[in-house]
Short mmCIF file of C-alpha atoms and ligand atoms in Angstrom, two decimals:
data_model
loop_
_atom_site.label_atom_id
_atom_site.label_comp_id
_atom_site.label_asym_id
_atom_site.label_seq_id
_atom_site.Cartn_x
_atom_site.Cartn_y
_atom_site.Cartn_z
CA UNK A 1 155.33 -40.21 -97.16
CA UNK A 2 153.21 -40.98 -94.36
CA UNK A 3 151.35 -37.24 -94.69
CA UNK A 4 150.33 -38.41 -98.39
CA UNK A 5 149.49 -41.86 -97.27
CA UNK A 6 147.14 -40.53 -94.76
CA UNK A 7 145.58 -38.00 -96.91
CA UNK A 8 144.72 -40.68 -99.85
CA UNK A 9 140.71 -40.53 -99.54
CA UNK A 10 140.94 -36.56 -99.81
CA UNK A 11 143.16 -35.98 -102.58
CA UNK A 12 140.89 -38.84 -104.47
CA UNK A 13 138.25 -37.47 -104.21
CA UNK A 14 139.57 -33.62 -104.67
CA UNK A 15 141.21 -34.76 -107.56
CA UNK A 16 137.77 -36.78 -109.05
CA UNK A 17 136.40 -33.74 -108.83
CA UNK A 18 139.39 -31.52 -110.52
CA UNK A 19 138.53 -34.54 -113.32
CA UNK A 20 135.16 -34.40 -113.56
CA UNK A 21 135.77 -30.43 -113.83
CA UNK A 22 138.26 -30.67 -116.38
CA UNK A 23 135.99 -33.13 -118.52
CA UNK A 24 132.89 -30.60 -118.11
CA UNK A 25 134.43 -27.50 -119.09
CA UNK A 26 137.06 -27.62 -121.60
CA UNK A 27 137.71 -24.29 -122.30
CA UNK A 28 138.88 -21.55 -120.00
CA UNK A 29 136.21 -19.24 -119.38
CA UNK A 30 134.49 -17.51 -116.32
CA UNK A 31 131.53 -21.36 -116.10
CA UNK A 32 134.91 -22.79 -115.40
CA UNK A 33 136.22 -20.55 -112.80
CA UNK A 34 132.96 -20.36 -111.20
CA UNK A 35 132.89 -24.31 -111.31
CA UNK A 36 136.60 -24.58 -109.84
CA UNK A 37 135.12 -22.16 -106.97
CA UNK A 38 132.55 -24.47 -105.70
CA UNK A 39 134.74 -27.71 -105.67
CA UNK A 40 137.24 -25.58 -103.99
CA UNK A 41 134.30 -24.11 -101.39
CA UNK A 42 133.56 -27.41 -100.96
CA UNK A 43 136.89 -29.24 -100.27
CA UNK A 44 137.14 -26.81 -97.50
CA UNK A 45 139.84 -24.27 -98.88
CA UNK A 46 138.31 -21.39 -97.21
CA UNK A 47 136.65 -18.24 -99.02
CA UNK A 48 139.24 -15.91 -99.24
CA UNK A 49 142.28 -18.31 -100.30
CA UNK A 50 139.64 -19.50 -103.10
CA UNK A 51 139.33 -15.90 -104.33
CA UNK A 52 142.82 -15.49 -104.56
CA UNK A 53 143.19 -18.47 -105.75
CA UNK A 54 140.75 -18.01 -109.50
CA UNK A 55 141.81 -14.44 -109.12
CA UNK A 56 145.45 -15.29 -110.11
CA UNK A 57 144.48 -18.20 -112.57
CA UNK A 58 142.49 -16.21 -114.03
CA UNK A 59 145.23 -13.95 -114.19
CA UNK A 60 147.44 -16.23 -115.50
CA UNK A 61 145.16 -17.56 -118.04
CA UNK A 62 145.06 -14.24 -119.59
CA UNK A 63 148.77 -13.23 -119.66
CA UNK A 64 149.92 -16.87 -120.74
CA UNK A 65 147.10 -16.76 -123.37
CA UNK A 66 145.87 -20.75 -121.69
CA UNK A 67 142.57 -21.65 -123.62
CA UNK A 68 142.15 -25.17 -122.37
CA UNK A 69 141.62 -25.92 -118.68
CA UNK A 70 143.75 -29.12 -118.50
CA UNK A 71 146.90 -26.91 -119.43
CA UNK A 72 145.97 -25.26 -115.76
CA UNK A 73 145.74 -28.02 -113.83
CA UNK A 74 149.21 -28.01 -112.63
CA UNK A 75 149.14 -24.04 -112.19
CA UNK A 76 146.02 -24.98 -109.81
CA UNK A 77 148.09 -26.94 -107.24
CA UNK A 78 151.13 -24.64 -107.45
CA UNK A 79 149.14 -21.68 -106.54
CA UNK A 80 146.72 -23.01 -104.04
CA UNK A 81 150.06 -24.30 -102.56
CA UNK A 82 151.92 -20.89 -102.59
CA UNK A 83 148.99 -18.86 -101.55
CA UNK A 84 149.24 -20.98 -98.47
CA UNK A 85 152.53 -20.46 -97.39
CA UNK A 86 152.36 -16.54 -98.63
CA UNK A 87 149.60 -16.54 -96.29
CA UNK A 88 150.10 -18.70 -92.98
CA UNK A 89 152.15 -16.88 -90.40
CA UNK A 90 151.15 -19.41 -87.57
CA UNK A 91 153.46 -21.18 -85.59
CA UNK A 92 152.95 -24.76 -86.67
CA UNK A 93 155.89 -26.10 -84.03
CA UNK A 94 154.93 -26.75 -80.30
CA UNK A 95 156.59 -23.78 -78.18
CA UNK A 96 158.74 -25.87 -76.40
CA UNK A 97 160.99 -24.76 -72.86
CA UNK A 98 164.90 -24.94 -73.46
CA UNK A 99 165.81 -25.16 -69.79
CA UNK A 100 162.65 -25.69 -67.96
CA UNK A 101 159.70 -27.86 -68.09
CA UNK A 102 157.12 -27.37 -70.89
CA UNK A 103 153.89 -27.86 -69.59
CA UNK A 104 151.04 -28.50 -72.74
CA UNK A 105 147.36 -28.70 -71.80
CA UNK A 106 144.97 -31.25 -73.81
CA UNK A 107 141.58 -30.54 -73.88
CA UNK A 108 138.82 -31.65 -76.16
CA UNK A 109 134.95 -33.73 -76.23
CA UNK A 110 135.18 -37.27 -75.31
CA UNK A 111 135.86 -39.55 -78.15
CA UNK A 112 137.88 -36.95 -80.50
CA UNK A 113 140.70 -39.58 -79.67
CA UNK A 114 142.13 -37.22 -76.78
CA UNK A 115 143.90 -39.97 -75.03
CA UNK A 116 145.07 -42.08 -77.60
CA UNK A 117 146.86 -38.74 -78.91
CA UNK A 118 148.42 -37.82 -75.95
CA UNK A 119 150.08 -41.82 -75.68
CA UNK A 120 151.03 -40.72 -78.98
CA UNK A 121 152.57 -37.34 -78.44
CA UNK A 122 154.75 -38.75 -74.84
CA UNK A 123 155.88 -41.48 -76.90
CA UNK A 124 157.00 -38.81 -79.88
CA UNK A 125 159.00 -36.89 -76.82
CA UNK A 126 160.35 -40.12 -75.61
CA UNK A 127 162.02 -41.15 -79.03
CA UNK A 128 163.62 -37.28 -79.38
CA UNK A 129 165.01 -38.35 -76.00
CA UNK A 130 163.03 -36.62 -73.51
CA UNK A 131 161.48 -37.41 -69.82
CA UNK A 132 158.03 -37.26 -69.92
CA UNK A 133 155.03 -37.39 -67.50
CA UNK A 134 151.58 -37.68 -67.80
CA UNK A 135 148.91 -35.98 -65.91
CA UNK A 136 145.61 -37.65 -65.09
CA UNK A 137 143.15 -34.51 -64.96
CA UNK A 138 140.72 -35.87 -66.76
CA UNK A 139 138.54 -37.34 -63.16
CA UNK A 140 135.24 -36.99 -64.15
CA UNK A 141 134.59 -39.18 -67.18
CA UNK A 142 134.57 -42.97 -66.12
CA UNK A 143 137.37 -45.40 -66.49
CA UNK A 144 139.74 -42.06 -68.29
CA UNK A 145 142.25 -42.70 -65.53
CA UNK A 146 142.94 -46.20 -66.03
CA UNK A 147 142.99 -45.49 -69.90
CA UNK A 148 145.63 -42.68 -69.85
CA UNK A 149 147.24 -45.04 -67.30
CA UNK A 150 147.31 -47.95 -69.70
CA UNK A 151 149.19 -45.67 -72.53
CA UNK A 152 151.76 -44.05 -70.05
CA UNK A 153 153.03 -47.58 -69.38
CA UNK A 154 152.70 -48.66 -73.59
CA UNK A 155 155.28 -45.66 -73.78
CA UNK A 156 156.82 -45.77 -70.70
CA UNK A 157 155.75 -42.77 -69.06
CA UNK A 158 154.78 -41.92 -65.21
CA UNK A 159 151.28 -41.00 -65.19
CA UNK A 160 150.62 -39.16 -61.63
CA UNK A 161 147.06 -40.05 -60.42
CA UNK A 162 144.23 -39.38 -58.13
CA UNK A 163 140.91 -40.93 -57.54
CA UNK A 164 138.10 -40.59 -59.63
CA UNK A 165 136.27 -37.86 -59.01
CA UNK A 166 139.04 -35.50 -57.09
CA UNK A 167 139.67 -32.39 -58.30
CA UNK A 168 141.53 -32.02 -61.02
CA UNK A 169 143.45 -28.61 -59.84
CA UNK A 170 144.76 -31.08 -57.57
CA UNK A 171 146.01 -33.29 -59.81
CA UNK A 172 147.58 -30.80 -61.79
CA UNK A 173 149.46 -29.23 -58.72
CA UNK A 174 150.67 -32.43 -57.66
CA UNK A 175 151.87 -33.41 -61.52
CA UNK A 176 153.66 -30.28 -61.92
CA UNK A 177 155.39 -30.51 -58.58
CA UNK A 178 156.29 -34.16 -59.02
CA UNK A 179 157.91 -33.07 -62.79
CA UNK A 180 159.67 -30.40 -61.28
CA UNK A 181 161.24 -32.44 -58.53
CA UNK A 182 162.22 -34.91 -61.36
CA UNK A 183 163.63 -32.98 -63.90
CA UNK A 184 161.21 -33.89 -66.14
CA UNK A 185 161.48 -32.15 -69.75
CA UNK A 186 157.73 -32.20 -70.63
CA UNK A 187 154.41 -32.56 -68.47
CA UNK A 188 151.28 -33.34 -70.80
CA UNK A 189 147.63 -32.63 -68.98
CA UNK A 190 144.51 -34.54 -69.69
CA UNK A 191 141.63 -32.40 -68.70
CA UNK A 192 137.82 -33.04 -69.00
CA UNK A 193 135.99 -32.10 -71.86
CA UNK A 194 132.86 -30.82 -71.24
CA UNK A 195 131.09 -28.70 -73.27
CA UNK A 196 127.32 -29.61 -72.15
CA UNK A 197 128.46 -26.78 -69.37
CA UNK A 198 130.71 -24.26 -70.36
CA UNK A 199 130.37 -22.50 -67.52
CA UNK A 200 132.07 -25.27 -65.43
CA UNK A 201 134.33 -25.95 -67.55
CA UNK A 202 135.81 -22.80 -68.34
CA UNK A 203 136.20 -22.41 -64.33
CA UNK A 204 138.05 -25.67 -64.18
CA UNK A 205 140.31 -24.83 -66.86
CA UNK A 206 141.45 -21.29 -65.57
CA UNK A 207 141.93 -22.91 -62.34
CA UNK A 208 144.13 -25.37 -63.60
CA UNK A 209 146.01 -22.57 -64.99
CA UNK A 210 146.51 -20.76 -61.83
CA UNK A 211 147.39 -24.18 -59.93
CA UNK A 212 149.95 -24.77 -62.66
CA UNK A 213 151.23 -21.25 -62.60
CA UNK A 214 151.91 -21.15 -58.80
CA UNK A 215 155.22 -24.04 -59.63
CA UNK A 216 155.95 -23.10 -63.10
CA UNK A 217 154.96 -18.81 -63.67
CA UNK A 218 155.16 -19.45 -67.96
CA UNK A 219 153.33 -22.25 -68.23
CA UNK A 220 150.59 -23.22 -69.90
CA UNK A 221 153.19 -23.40 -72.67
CA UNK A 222 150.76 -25.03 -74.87
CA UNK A 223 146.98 -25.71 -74.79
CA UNK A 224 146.12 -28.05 -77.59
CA UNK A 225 142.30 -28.87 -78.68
CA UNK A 226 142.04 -32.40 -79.77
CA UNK A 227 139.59 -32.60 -83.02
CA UNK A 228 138.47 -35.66 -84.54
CA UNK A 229 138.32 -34.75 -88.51
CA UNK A 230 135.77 -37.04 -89.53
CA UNK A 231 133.24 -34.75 -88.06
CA UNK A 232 133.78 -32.21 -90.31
CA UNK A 233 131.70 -28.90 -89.19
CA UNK A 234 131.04 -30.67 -85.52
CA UNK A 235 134.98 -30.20 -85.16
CA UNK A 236 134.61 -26.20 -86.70
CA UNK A 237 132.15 -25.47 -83.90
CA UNK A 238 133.73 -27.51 -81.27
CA UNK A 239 136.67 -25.50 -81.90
CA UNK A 240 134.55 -22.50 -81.52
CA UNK A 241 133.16 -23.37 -78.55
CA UNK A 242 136.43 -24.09 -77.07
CA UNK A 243 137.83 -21.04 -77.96
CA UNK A 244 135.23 -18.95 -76.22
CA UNK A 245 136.09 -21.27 -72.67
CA UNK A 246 140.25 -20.95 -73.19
CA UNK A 247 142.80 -20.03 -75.16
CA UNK A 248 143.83 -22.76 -77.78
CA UNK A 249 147.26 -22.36 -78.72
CA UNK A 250 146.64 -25.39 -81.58
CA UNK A 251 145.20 -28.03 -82.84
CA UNK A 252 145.90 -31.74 -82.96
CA UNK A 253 143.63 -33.27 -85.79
CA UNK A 254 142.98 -36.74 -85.63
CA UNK A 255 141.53 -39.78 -88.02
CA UNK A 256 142.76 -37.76 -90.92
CA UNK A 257 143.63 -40.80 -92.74
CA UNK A 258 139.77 -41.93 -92.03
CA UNK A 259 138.24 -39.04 -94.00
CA UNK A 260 137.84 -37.13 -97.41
CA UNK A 261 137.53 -34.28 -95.48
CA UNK A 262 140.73 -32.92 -95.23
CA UNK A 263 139.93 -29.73 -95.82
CA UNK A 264 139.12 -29.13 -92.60
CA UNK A 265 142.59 -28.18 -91.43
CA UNK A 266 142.29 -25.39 -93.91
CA UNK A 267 138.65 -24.53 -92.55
CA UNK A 268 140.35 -24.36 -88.89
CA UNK A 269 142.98 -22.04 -90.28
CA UNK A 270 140.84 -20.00 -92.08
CA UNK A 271 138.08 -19.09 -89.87
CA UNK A 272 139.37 -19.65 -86.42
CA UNK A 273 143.01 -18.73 -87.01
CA UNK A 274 144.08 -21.61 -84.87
CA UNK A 275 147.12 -23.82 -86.32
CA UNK A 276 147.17 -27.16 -86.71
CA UNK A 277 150.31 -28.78 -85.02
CA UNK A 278 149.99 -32.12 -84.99
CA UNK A 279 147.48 -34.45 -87.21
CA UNK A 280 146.54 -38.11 -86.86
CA UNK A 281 147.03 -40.40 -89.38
CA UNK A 282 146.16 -44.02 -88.18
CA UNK A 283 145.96 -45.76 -84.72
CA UNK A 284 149.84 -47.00 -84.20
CA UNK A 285 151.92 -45.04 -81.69
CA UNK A 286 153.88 -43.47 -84.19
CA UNK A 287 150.71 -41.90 -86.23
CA UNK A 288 151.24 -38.88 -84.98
CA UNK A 289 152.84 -36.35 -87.58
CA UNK A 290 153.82 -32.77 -86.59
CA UNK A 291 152.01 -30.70 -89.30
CA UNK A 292 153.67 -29.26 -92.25
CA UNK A 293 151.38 -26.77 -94.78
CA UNK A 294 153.63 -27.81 -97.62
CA UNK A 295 153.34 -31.50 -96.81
CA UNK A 296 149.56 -31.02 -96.43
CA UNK A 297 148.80 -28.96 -99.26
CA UNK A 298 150.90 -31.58 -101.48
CA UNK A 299 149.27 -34.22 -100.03
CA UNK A 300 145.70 -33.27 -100.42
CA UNK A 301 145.99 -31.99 -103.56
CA UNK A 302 149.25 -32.85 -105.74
P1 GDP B 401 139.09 -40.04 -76.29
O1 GDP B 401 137.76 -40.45 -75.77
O2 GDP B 401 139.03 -38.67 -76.89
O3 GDP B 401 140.18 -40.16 -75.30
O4 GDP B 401 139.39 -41.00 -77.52
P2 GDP B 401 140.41 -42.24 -77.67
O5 GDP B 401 141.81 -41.76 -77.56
O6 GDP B 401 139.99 -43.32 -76.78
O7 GDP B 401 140.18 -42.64 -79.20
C1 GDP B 401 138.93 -43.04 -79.71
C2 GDP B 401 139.15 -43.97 -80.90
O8 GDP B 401 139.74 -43.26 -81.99
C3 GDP B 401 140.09 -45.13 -80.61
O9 GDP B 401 139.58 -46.28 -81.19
C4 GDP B 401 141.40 -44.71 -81.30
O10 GDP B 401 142.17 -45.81 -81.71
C5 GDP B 401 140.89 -43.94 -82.48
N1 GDP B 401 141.86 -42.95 -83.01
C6 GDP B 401 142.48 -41.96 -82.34
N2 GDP B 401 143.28 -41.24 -83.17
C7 GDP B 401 143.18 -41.80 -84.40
C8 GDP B 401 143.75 -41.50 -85.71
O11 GDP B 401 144.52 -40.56 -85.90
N3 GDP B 401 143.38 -42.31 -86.73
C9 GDP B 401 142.51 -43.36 -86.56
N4 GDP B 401 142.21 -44.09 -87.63
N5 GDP B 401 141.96 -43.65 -85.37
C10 GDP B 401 142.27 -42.90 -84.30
#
């Protein structure tokens, strides 16, 4: 419910353009299937699914004998939704640690709504039962600190801290030490996100790994790149330019339910083959949805 709540301004206007498409071009022929291509193009389905996609309708058309386009409207969403799943092999889940602490890394450009989602994901742990702590890495930006500080205690979570300005590596050690000692089920890492120098920040980032490594050998377990969807192709390249300073293991998309541009999570998928695990649908602590392709596809476009 909440996935197709969230995703109301993209499936109206995906599906005023399905209308407008369907009132244009009344019969089946190759205008319409050209036509369907751009509004799909456009709503971000990617190239290749969209191929696939008129490929089989037109398929269908054929064998079926359908002359008028409304009687494939239906066909449209049922396909677009099983070419997904016939075609997404990522792990959508978080890889979390049975018996020892999962460690995630959050990275991401100010503003994306980094902290607010990571409030959000301790508080999601917290409710399946779990300890959580909070790591303030993120020392450079101003006043970050105090805001991931302000969240832990909203959910209830430690939040281990340093001064403003310290190095994060340090941070991290002492975070990952002080979760160990406590038993602590999950660790989640704020870092600083910026991309003005790469350079720097991919040095920061692999030294955080190597801090984090020396208490806990798996970990990373996760490395999640916080994307704010109403930027549309800004979030495409940020992701890009993320993946060139780190691995990204996924993607937490937020202000979904503050766009019609959805179809970014399939724009993500296709071109940078980086899943989507969790997306953001409002600004409540319980927002936070883990991300489902069925739920998505239905919700965008059925
Ligand atoms: P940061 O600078 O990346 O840490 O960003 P913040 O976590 O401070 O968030 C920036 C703004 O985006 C805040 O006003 C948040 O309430 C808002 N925000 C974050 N996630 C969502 C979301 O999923 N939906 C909506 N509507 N707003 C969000």
């Amino acid at each position: 419910y909440k996935f197709k709540a969230g995703l109301e301004k993209s499936r109206e206007k995906f599906q005023n353009e399905i209308n407008e498409l369907m009132a244009r071009y009344r019969t089946v022929d190759e205008d319409f299937f050209e036509a369907l291509e751009e509004v799909l193009i456009s709503a971000d389905v990617g190239f290749n699914t969209v191929m696939e996609l008129t490929d089989e309708l037109r398929q269908e058309a054929r064998v079926k004998n359908i002359t008028e386009t409304a009687d494939l409207r239906e066909t449209i969403v049922e396909k677009m939704v099983e070419i997904y799943e016939r075609n997404d092999d990522l792990p959508e889940t978080v890889n979390m640690q049975e018996d020892e602490l999962t460690v995630i890394l959050v990275v991401g450009v100010n503003g994306v709504g980094k902290t607010t989602s990571i409030g959000k994901l301790a508080h999601k742990y917290r409710q399946e039962g779990k300890s959580v702590m909070l790591a303030a890495g993120d020392t450079f930006r101003a006043g970050a600190i105090n805001q991931l500080q302000i969240w832990g205690d909203r959910v209830g979570v430690d939040v281990i801290r340093q001064a403003e300005g310290s190095d994060p590596a340090a941070v991290m050690f002492d975070a990952v030490n002080a979760a160990k000692k406590r038993n602590a089920d999950v660790l989640i890492c704020d870092t600083a996100g910026r991309l003005q120098n790469k350079g720097n920040l991919m040095n920061e980032l692999s030294k955080i790994k190597k801090v984090i490594q020396k208490v806990v050998p798996s970990a990373p377990h996760e490395s999640l790149l916080v994307l704010d969807a109403t930027t549309g192709q800004n979030a495409l390249s940020q992701a890009k330019a993320f993946k060139e300073v780190t691995d990204v293991s996924g993607i937490i998309l937020t202000k979904l339910d503050g766009t019609a541009k959805g179809g970014i999570v399939l724009a993500i998928k296709n071109e940078l083959g980086i899943p989507v695990k969790f997306v953001g649908l409002g600004e409540q602590l319980d927002d936070l949805q883990e991300f489902s392709a069925e739920n998505y596809v239905y919700g965008l476009f059925a």
